[in-house]
PDB file of C-alpha atoms and ligand atoms in Angstrom:
ATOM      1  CA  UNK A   1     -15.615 -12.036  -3.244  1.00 94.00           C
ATOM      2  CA  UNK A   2     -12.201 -11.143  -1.391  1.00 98.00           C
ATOM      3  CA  UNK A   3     -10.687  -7.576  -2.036  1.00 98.00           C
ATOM      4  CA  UNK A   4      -7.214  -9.579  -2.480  1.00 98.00           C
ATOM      5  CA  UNK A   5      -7.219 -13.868  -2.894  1.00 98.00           C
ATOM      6  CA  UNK A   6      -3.697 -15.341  -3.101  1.00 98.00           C
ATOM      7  CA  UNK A   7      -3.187 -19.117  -3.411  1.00 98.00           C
ATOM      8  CA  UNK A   8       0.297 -21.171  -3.676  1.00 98.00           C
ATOM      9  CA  UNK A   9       2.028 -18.140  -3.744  1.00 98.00           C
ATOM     10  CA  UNK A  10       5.548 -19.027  -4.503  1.00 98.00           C
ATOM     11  CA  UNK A  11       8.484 -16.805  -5.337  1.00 98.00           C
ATOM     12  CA  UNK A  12      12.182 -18.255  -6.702  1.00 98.00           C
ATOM     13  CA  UNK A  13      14.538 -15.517  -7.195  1.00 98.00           C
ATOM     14  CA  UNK A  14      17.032 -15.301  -9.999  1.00 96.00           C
ATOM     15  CA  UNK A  15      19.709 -16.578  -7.518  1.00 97.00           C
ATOM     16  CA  UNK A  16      17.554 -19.507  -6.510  1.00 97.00           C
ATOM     17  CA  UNK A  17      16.533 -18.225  -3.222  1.00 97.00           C
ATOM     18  CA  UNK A  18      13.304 -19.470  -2.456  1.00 98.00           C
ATOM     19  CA  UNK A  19      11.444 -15.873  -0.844  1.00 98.00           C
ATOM     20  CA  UNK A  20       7.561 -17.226  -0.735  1.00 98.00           C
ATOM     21  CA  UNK A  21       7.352 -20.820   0.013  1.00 98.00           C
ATOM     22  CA  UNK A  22       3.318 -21.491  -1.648  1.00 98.00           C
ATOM     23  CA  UNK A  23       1.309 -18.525   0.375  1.00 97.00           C
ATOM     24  CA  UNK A  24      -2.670 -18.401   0.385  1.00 97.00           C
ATOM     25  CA  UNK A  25      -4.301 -15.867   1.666  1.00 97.00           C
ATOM     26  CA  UNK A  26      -7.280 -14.061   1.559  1.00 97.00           C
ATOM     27  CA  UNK A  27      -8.687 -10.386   2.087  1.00 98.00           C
ATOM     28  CA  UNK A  28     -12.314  -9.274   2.585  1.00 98.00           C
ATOM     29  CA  UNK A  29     -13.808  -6.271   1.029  1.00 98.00           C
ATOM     30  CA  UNK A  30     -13.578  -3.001   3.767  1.00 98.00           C
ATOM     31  CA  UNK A  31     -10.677  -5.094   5.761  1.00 98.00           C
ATOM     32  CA  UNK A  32      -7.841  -3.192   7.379  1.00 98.00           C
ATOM     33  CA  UNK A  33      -5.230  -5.811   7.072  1.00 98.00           C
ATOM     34  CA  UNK A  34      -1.324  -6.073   8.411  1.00 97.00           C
ATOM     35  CA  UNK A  35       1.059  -8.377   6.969  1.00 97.00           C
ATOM     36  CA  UNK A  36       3.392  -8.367  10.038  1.00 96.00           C
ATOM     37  CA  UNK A  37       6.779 -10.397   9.865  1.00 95.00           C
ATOM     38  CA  UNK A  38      10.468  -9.453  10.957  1.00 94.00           C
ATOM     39  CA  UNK A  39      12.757  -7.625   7.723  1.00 94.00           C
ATOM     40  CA  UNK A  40      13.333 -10.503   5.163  1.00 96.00           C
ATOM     41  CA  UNK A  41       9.919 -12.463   5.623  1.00 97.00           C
ATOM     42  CA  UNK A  42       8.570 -11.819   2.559  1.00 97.00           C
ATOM     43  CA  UNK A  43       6.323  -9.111   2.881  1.00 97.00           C
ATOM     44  CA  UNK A  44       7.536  -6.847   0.193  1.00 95.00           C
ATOM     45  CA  UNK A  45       7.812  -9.967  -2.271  1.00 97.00           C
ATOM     46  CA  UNK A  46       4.288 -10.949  -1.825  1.00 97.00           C
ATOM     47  CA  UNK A  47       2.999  -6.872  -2.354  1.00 96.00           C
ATOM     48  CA  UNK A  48       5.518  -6.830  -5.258  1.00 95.00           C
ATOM     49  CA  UNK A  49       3.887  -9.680  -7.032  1.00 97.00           C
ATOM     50  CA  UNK A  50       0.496  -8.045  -6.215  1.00 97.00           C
ATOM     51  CA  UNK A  51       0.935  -5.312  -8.298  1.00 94.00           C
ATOM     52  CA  UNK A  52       2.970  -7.007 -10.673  1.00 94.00           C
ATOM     53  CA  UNK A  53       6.401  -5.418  -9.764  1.00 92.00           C
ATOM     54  CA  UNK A  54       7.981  -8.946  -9.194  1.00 96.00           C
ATOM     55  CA  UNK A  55       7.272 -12.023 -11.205  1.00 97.00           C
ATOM     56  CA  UNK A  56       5.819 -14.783  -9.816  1.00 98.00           C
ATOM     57  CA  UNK A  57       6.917 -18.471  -9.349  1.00 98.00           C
ATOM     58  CA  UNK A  58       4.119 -19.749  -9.298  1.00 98.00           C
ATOM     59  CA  UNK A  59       0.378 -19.564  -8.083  1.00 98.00           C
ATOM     60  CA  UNK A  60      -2.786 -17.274  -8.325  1.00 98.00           C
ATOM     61  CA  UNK A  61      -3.119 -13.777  -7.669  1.00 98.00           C
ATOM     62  CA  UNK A  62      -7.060 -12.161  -7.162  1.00 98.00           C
ATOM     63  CA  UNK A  63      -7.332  -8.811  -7.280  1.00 98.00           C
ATOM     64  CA  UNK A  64     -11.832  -8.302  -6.985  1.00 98.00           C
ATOM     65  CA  UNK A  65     -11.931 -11.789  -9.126  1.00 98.00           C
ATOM     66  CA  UNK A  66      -9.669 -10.382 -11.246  1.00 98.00           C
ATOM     67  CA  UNK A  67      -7.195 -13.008 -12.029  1.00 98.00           C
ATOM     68  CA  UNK A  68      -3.769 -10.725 -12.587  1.00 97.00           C
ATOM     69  CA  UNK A  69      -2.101 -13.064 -15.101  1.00 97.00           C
ATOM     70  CA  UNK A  70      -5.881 -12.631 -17.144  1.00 97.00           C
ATOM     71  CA  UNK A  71      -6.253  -8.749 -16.723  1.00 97.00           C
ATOM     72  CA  UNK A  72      -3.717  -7.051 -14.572  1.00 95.00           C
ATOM     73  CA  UNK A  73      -4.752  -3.925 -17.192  1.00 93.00           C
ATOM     74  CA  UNK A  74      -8.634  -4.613 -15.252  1.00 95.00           C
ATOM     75  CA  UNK A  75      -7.324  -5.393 -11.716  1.00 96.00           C
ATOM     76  CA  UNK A  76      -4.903  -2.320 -11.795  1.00 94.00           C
ATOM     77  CA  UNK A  77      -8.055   0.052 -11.807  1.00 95.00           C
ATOM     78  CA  UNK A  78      -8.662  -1.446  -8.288  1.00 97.00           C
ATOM     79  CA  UNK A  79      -5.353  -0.638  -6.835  1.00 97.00           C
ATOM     80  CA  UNK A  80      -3.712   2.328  -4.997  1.00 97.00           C
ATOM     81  CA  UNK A  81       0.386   1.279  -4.537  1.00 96.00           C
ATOM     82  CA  UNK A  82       2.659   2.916  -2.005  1.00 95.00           C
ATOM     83  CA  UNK A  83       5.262   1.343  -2.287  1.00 93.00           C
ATOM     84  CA  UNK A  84       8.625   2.027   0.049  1.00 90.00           C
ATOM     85  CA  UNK A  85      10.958   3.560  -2.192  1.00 90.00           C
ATOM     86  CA  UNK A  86      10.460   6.911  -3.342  1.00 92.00           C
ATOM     87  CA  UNK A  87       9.757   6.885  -6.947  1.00 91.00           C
ATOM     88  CA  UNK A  88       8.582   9.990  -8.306  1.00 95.00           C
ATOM     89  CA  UNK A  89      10.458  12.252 -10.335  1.00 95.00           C
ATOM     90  CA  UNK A  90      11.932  14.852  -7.418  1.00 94.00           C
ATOM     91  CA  UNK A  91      11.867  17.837 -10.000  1.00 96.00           C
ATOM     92  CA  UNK A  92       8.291  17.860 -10.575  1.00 97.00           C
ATOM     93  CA  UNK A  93       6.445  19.762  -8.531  1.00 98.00           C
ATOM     94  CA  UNK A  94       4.160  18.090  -6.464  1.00 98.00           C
ATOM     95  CA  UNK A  95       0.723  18.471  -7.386  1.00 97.00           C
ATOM     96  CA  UNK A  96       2.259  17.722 -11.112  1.00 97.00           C
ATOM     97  CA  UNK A  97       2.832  14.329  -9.445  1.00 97.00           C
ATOM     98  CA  UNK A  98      -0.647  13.426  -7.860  1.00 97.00           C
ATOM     99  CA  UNK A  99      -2.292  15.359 -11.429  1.00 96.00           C
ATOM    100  CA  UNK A 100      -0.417  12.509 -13.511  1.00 95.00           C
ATOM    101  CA  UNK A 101      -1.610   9.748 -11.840  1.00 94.00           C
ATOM    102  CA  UNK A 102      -4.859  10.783 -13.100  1.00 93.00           C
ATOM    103  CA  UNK A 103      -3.815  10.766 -16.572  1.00 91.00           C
ATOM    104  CA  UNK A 104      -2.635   7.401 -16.788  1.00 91.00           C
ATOM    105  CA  UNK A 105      -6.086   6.425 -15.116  1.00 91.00           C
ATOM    106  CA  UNK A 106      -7.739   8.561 -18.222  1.00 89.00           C
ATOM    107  CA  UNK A 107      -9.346  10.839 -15.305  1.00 91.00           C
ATOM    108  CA  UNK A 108     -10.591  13.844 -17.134  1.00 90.00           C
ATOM    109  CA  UNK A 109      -8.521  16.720 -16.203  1.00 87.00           C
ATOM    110  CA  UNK A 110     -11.725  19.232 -14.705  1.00 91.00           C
ATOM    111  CA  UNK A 111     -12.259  16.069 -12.279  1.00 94.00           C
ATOM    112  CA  UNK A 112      -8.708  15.405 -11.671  1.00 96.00           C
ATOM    113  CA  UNK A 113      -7.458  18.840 -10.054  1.00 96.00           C
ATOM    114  CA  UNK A 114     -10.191  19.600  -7.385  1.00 97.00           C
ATOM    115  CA  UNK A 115      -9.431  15.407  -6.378  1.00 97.00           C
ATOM    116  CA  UNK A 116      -5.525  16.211  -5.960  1.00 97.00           C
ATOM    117  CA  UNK A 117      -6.227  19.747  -4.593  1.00 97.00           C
ATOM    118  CA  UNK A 118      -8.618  17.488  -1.585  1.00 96.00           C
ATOM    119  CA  UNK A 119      -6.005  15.118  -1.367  1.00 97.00           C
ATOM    120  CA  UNK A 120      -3.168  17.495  -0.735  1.00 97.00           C
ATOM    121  CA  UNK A 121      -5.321  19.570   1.521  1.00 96.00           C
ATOM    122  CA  UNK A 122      -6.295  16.453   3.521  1.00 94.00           C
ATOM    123  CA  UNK A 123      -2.553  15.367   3.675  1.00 94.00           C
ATOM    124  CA  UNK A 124      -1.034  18.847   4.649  1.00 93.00           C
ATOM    125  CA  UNK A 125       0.461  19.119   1.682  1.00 96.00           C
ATOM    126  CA  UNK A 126      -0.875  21.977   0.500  1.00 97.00           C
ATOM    127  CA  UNK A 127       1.607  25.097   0.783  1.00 97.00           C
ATOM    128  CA  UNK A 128       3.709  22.845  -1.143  1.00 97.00           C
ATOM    129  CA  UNK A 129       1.541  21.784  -3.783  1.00 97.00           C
ATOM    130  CA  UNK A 130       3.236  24.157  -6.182  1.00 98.00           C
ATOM    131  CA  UNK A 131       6.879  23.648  -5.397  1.00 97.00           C
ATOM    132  CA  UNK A 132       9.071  20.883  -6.229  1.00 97.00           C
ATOM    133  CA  UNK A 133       9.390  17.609  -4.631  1.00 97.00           C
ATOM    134  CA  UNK A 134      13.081  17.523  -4.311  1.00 96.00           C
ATOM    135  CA  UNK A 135      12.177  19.973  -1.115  1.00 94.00           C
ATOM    136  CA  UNK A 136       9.638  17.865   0.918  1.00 95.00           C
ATOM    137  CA  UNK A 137      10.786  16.134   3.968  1.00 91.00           C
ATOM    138  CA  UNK A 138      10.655  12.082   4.174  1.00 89.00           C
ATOM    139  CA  UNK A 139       7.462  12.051   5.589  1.00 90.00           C
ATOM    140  CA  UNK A 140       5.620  14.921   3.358  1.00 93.00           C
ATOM    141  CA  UNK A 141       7.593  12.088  -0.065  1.00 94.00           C
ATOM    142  CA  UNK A 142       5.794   9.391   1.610  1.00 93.00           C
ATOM    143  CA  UNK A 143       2.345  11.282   2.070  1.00 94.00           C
ATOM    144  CA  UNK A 144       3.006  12.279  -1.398  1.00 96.00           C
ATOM    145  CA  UNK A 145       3.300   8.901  -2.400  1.00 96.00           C
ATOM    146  CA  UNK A 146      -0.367   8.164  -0.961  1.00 96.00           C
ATOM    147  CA  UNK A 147      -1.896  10.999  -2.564  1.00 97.00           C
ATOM    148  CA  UNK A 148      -0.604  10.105  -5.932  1.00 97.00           C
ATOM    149  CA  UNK A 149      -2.033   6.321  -5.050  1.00 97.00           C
ATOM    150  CA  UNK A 150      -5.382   7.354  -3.805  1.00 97.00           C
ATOM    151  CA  UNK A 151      -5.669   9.806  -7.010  1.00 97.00           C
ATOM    152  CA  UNK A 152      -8.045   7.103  -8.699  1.00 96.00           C
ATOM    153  CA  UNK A 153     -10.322   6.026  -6.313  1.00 96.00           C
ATOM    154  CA  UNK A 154      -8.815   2.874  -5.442  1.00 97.00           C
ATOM    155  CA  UNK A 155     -10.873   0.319  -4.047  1.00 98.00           C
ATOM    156  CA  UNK A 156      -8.202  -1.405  -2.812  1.00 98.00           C
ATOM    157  CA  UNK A 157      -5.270   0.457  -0.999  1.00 98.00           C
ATOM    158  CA  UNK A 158      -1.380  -1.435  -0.602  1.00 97.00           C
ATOM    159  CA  UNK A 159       1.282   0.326   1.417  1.00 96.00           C
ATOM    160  CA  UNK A 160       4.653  -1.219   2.279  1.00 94.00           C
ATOM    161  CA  UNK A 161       5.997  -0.111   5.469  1.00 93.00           C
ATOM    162  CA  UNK A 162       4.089   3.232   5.436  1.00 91.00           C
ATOM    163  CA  UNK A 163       5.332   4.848   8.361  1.00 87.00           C
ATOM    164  CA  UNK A 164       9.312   3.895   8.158  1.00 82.00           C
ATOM    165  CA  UNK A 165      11.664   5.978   9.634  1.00 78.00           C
ATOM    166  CA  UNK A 166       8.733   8.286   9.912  1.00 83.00           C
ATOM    167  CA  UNK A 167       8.397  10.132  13.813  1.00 84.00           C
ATOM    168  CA  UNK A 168       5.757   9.069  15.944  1.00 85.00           C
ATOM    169  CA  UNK A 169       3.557  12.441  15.148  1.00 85.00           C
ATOM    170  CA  UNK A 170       3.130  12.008  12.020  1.00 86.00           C
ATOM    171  CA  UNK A 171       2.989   8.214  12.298  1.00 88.00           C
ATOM    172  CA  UNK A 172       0.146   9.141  13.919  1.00 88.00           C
ATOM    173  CA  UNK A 173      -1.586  11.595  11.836  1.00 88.00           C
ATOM    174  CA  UNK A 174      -0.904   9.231   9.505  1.00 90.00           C
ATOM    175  CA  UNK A 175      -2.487   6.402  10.844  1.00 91.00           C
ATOM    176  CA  UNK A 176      -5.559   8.462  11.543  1.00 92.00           C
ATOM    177  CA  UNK A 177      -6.074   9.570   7.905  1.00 94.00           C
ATOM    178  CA  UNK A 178      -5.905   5.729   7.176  1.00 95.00           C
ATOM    179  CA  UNK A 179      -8.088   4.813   9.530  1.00 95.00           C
ATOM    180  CA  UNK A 180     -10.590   7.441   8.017  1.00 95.00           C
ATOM    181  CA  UNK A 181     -10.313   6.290   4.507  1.00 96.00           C
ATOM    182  CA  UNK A 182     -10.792   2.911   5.740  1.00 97.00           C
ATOM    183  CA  UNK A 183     -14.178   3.976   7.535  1.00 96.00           C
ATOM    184  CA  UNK A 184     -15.354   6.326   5.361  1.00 95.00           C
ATOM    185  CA  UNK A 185     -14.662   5.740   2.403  1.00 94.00           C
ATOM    186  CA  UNK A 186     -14.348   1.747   2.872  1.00 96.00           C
ATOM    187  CA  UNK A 187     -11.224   1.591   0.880  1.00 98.00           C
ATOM    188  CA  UNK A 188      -9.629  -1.990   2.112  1.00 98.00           C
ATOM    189  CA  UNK A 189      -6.294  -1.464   3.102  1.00 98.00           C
ATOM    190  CA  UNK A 190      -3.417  -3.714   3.438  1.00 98.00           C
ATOM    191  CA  UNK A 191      -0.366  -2.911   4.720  1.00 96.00           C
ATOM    192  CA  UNK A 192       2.886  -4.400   5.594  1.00 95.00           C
ATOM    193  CA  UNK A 193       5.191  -3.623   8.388  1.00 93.00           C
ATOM    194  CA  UNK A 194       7.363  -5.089  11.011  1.00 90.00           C
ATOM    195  CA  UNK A 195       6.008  -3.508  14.059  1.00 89.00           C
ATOM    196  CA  UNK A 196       3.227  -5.395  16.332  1.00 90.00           C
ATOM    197  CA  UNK A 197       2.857  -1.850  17.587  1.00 89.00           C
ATOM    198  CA  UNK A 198       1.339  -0.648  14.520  1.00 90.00           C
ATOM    199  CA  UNK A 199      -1.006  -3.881  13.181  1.00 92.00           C
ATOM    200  CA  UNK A 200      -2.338  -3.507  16.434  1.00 92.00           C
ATOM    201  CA  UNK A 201      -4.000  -0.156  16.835  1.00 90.00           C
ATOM    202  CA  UNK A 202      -4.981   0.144  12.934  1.00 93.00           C
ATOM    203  CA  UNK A 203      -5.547  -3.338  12.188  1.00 96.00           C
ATOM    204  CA  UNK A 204      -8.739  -5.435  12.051  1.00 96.00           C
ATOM    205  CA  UNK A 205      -6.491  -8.920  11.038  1.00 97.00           C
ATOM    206  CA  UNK A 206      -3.337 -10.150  10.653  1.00 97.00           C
ATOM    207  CA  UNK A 207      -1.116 -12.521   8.595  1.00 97.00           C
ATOM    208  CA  UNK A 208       1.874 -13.547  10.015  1.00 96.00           C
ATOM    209  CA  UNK A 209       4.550 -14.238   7.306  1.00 97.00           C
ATOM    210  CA  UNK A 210       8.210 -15.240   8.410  1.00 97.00           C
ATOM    211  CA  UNK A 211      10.553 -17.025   6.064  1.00 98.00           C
ATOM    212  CA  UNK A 212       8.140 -16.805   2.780  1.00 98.00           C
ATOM    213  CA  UNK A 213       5.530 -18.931   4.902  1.00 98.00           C
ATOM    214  CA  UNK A 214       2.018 -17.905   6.404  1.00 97.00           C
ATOM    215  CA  UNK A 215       2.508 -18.758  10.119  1.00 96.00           C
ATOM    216  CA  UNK A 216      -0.400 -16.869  11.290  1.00 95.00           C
ATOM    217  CA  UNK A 217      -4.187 -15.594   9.983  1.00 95.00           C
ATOM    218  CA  UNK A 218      -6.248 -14.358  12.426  1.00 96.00           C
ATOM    219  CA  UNK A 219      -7.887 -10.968  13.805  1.00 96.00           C
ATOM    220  CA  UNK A 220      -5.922  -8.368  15.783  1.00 95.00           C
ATOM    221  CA  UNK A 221      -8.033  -9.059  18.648  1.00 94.00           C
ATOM    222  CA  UNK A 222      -7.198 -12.644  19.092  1.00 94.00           C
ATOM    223  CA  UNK A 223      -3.720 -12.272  18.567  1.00 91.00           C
ATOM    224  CA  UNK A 224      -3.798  -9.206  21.608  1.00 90.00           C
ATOM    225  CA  UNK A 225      -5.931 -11.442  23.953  1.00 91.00           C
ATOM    226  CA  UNK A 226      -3.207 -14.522  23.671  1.00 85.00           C
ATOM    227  CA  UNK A 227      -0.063 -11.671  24.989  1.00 75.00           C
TER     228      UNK A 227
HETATM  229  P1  LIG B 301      14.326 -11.910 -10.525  1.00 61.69           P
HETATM  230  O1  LIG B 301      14.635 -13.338 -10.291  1.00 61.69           O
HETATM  231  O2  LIG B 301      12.968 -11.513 -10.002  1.00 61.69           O
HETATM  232  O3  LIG B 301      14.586 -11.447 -11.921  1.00 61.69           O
HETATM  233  P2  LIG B 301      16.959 -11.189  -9.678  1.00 61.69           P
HETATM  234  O4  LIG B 301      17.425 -12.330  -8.849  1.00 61.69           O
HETATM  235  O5  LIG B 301      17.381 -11.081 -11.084  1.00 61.69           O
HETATM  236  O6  LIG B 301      15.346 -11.092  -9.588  1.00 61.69           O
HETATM  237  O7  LIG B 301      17.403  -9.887  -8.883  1.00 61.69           O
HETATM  238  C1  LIG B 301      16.955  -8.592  -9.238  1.00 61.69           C
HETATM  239  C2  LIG B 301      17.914  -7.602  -8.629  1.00 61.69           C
HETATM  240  O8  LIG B 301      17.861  -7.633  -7.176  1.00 61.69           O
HETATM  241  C3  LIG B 301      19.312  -7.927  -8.995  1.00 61.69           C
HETATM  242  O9  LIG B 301      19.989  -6.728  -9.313  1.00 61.69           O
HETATM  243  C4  LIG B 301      19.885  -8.552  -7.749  1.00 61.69           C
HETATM  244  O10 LIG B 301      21.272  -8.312  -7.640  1.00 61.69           O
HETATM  245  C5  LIG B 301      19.167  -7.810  -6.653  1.00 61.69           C
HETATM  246  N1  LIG B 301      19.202  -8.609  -5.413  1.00 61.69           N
HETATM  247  C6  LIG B 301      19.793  -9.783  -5.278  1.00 61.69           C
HETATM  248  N2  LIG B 301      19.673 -10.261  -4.036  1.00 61.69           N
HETATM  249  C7  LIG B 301      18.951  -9.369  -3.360  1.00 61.69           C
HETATM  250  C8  LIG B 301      18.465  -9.314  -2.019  1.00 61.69           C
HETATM  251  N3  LIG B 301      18.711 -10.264  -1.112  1.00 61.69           N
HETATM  252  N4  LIG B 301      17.705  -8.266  -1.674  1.00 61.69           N
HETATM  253  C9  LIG B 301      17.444  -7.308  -2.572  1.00 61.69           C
HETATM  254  N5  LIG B 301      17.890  -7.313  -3.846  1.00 61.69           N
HETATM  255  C10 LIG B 301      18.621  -8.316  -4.233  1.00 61.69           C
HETATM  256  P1  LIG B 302      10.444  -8.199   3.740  1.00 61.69           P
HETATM  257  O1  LIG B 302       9.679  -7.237   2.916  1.00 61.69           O
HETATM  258  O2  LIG B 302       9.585  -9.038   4.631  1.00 61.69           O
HETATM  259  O3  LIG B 302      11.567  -7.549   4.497  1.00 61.69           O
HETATM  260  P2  LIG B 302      11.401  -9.188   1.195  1.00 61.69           P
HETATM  261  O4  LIG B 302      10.203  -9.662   0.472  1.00 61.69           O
HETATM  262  O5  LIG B 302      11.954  -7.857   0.821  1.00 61.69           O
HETATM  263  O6  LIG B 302      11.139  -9.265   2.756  1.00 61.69           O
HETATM  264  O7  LIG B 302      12.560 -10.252   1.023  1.00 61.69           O
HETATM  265  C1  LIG B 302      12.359 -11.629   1.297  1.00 61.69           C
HETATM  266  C2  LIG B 302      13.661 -12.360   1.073  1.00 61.69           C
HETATM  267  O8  LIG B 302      13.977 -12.379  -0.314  1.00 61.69           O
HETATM  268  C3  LIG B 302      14.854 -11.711   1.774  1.00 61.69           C
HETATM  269  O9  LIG B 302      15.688 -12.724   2.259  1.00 61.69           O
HETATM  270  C4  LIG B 302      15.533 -10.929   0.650  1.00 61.69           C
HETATM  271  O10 LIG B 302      16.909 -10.815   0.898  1.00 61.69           O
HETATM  272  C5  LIG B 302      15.272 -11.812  -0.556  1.00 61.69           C
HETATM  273  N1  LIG B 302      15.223 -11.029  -1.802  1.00 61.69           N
HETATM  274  C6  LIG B 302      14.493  -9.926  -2.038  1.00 61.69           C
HETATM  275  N2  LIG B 302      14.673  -9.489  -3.294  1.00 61.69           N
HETATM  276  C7  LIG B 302      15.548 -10.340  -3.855  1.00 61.69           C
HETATM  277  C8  LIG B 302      16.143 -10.441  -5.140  1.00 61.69           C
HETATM  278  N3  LIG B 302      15.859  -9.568  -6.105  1.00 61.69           N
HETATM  279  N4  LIG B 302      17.002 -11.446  -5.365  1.00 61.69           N
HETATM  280  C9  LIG B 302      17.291 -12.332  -4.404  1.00 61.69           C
HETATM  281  N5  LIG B 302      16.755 -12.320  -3.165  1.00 61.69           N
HETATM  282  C10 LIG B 302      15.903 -11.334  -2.901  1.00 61.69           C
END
């Protein structure tokens, strides 16, 4: 079964504009996907109904087989969220952050600290692990923000515009430790953004959203070899 199914995705806002116009869409198990459209496509609406941020219109949401109006309790197990806004508490300190997560996932505590302490290691976040988040830069908030998602073991990993207004080192570094999770761990990983540049070199496929409609579904590769 897909990591992520979506059909007749559709999405009214309380002003009555109409944001996801009846979206299917589907997401294999160990995928690497991009949901690439320009700013006001949809992308964030269709992750935000996902993990059950925004309420739906109308249609079904999959998450494993796990229907998210049945169990989104079940289905949450399966997901990591970054989502684009920092929302952690800034006057925490930082591996008090990641070490919560695992309490709301009922992670026992002796498993939960050497699993932040590799995650903050592996996201060179370490000499800060012990101060407070108010003092990381943007891009040490938003590899925070990944930590604290991947604190569980998700199976299934959602970041919205991960590398925003981040510079194009750590873009990089960050795409690496992506691609690594992807490979070695075989966490599926969907992500949205806005630039080709990005689906393309850590992207297996692609769906093409602009105004709240699926316009595209196809592998990276195809869409390179038709440019
Ligand atoms: P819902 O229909 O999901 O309850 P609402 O229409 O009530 O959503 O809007 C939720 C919040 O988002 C409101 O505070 C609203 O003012 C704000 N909002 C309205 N339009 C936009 C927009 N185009 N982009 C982002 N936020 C918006
Ligand atoms: P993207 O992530 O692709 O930039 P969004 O999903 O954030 O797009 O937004 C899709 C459309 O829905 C945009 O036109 C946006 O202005 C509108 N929108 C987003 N949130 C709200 C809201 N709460 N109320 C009304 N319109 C909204």
């Amino acid at each position: 079964e897909p990591a992520l199914s979506i059909r007749g995705l559709t999405k009214v806002y309380g002003n009555g504009f109409k944001a996801l116009k009846g979206i299917d869409l589907d997401v294999q198990q160990g995928d690497f996907y991009a949901l690439l459209g320009p700013n006001g496509a949809g992308k964030s609406t269709t992750l935000g109904v996902v993990c059950s941020l925004v309420q739906k219109t109308a249609g079904q949401v999959k998450i494993f087989g796990i229907d998210i109006d049945e169990d989104f309790a079940r289905a949450k197990y399966h997901l990591g969220v970054v989502p684009q806004e920092f929302n952690f508490n800034q006057f925490e300190r930082v591996i008090d952050i990641v070490l919560a997560q695992a309490g709301y996932y009922g992670m026992p505590r002796r498993e939960a600290l050497p699993r932040a302490e590799s995650l903050l290691r592996d996201l060179s976040l370490w000499d800060k692990r012990n101060g407070s988040a108010r003092m990381l830069s943007g891009g040490m908030k938003r590899r925070l923000m990944i930590a604290r998602a991947l604190m569980h073991r998700p199976k299934l990993l959602i970041l919205d515009e991960p590398t925003a207004g981040v510079d194009i080192e750590l873009r990089r570094s960050m795409w690496e430790y992506m691609r690594r999770i992807n490979r070695e761990e075989g966490t599926t990983i969907i992500l949205t953004t806005h630039y080709l540049e990005e689906a393309e070199s850590l992207c297996r496929n692609v769906g093409i959203i602009n105004h709240g409609e699926i316009v595209r579904n196809t592998s990276v590769r195809e869409l390179l070899s038709e440019l």
